[in-house]
XYZ file of C-alpha atoms in Angstrom:
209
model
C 75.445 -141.248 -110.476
C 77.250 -141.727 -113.591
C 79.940 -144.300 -114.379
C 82.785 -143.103 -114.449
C 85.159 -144.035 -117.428
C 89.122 -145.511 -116.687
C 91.350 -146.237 -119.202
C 93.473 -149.427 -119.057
C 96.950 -149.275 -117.715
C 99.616 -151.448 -118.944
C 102.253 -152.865 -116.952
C 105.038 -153.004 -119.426
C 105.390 -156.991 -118.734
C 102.068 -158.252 -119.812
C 100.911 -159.413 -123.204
C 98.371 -156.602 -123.372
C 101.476 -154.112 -123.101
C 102.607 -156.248 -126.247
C 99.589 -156.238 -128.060
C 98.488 -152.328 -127.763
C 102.821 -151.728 -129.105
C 101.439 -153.758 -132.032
C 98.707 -150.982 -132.371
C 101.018 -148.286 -132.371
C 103.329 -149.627 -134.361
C 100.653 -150.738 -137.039
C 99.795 -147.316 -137.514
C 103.096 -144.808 -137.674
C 105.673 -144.702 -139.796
C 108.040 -143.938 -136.981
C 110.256 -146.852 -137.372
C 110.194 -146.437 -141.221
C 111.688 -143.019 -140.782
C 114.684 -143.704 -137.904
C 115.232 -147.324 -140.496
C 116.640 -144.379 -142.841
C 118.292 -141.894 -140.589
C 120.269 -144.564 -138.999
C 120.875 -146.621 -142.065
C 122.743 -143.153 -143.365
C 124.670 -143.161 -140.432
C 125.984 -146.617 -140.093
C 127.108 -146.039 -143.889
C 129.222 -143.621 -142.153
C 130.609 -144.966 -139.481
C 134.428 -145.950 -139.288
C 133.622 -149.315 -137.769
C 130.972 -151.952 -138.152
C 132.212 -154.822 -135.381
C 129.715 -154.667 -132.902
C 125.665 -153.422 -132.709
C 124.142 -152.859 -129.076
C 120.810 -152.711 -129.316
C 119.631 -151.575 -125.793
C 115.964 -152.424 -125.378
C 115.412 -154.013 -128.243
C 111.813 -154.703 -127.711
C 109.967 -157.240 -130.649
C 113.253 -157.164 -132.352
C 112.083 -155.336 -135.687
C 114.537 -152.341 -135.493
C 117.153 -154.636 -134.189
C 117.201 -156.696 -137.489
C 117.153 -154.025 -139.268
C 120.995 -153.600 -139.058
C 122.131 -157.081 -137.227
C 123.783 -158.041 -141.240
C 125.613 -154.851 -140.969
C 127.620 -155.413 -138.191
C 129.646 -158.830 -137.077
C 128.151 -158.626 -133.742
C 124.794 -158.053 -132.435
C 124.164 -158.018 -128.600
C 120.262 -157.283 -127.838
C 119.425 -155.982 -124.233
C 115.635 -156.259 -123.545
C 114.124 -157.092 -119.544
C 110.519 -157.275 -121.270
C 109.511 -161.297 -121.787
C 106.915 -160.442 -123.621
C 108.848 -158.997 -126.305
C 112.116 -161.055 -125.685
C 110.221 -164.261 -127.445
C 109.548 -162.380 -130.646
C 113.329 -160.794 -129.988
C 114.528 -164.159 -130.224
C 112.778 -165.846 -132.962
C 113.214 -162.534 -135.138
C 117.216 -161.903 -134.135
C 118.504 -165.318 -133.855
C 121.925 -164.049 -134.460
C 121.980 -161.479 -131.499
C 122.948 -162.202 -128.361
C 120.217 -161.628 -126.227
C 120.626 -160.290 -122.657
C 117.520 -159.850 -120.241
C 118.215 -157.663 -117.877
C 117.408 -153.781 -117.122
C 120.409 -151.269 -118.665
C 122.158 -150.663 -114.872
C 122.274 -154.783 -114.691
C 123.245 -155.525 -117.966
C 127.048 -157.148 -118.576
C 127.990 -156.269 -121.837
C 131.708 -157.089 -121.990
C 132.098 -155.759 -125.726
C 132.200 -152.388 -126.981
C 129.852 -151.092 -129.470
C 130.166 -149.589 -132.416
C 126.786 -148.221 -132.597
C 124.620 -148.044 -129.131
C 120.644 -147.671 -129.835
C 118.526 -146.875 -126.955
C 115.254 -146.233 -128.690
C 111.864 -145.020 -127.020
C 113.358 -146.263 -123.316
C 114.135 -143.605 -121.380
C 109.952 -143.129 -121.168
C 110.207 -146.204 -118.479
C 113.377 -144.966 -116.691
C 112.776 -142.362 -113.379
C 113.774 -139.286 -114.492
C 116.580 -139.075 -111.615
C 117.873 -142.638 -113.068
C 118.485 -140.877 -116.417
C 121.665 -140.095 -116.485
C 122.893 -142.921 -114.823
C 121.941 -144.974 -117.197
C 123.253 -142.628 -120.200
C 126.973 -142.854 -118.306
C 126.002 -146.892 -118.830
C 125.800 -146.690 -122.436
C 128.356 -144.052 -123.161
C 130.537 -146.817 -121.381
C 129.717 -149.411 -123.755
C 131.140 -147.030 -126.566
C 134.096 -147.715 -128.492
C 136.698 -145.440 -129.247
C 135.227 -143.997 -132.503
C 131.508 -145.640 -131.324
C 127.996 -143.345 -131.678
C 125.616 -143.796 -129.127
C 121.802 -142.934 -130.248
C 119.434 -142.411 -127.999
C 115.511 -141.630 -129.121
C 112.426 -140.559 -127.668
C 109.499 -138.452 -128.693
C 109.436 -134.977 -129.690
C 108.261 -132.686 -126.197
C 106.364 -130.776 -128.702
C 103.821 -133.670 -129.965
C 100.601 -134.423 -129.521
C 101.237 -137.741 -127.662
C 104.045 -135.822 -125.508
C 101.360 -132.880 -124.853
C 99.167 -135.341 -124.012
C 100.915 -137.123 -121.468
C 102.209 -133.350 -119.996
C 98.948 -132.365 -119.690
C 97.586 -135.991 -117.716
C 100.557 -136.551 -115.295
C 102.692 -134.136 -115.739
C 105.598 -135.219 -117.604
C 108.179 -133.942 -120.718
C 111.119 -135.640 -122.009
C 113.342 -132.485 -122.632
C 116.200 -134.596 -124.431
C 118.183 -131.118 -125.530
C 118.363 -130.054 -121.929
C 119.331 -133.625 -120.959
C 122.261 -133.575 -123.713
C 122.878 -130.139 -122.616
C 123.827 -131.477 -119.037
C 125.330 -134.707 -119.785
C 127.946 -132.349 -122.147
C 128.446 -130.085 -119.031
C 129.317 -133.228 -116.921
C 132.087 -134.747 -119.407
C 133.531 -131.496 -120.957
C 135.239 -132.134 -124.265
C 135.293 -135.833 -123.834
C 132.205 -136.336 -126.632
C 130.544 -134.553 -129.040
C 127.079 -134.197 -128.267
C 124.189 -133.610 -130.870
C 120.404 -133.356 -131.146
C 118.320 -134.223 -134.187
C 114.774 -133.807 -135.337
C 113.268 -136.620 -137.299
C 109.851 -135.779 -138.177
C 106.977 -138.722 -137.769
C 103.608 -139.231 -138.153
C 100.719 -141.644 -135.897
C 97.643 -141.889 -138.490
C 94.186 -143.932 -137.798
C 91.031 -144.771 -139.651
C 89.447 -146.043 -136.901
C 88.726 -144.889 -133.093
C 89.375 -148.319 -131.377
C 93.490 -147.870 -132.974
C 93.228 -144.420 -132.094
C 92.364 -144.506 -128.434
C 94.686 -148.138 -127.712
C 97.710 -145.797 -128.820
C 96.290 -142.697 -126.886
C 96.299 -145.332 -123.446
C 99.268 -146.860 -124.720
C 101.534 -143.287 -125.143
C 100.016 -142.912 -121.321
């Protein structure tokens, strides 16, 4: 009988979680891309007091923008990444808990939740959104990111377990829910996940699943 072939799982915790999110990270220009877009809108926002950065992972995106703003508060439950968090961010107020735990007491500015809702039930969802939207201050933008349901990593993970992100039916609901109360928008940011080698290649592939 043949072998048969697993791929490693990662529990989001562990170093090895840590180290394939180096992989990926190493090999997209993702985070190069959304450093733009959301450099172009802080320019334009009316206020700059306070950043919430909510799951700020290594850090990298968070100190991006922590000089921008007078106040940085980082939200990230992951140890792991929390230690490179803290050495990178030493500025930002660091708080370790999961978003429905988290005590902010401030209100932000600018909210970024980027590439978290992938960990978050799909029933918790909104939830959680109503959590950050509560964080928001009075002329505040909330940002939320994940893939594209049309990639190759997002077909991928459809077509193994089942799953799609559908953030413009998502933003189409939470707008239903509070009426007039915010403006609601979806963008496209277009990104690209390049290899040379397989190795890279199929470390992303396990870590996207």
């Amino acid at each position: 009988m043949a072998e048969e072939q697993t791929i490693a799982v990662y529990d989001s915790q562990s170093h090895e979680y840590h180290r394939a999110f180096q992989v990926f990270l190493d090999h997209t220009d993702q985070k190069l891309k959304a450093q733009k877009w959301l450099t172009d809108l802080i320019d334009r926002l009316p206020s700059r007091r306070v950043f919430i950065d909510a799951g700020a992972g290594n850090g990298k995106v968070t100190a991006w923008f922590t000089e921008r703003f007078g106040r940085t508060i980082a939200i990230e439950p992951n140890a792991s990444l929390r230690s490179e968090l803290k050495r990178d961010c030493p500025a930002a107020e660091v708080v370790p808990e999961r978003l429905l735990d988290a005590k902010v007491g401030a209100a932000g500015d600018l909210i970024l939740c980027s590439h978290v809702f992938y960990y978050i039930d799909a029933s918790e969802w909104l939830p959680n959104l109503e959590r950050l939207v509560s964080w928001l201050s009075s002329s505040g933008v909330l940002v939320l990111v994940v893939q594209n349901h049309d990639t190759d990593c997002m077909r991928m993970l459809e077509h193994f377990f089942g799953r799609r992100f559908l953030l413009a039916s998502f933003a189409r609901q939470f707008q239903k829910g509070c009426g007039e109360s915010y403006e609601v928008l979806v963008e496209t940011v277009p990104a690209q996940i390049e290899t040379t080698d397989f190795a890279s290649a199929y470390t992303i592939a396990e870590f996207m699943l």
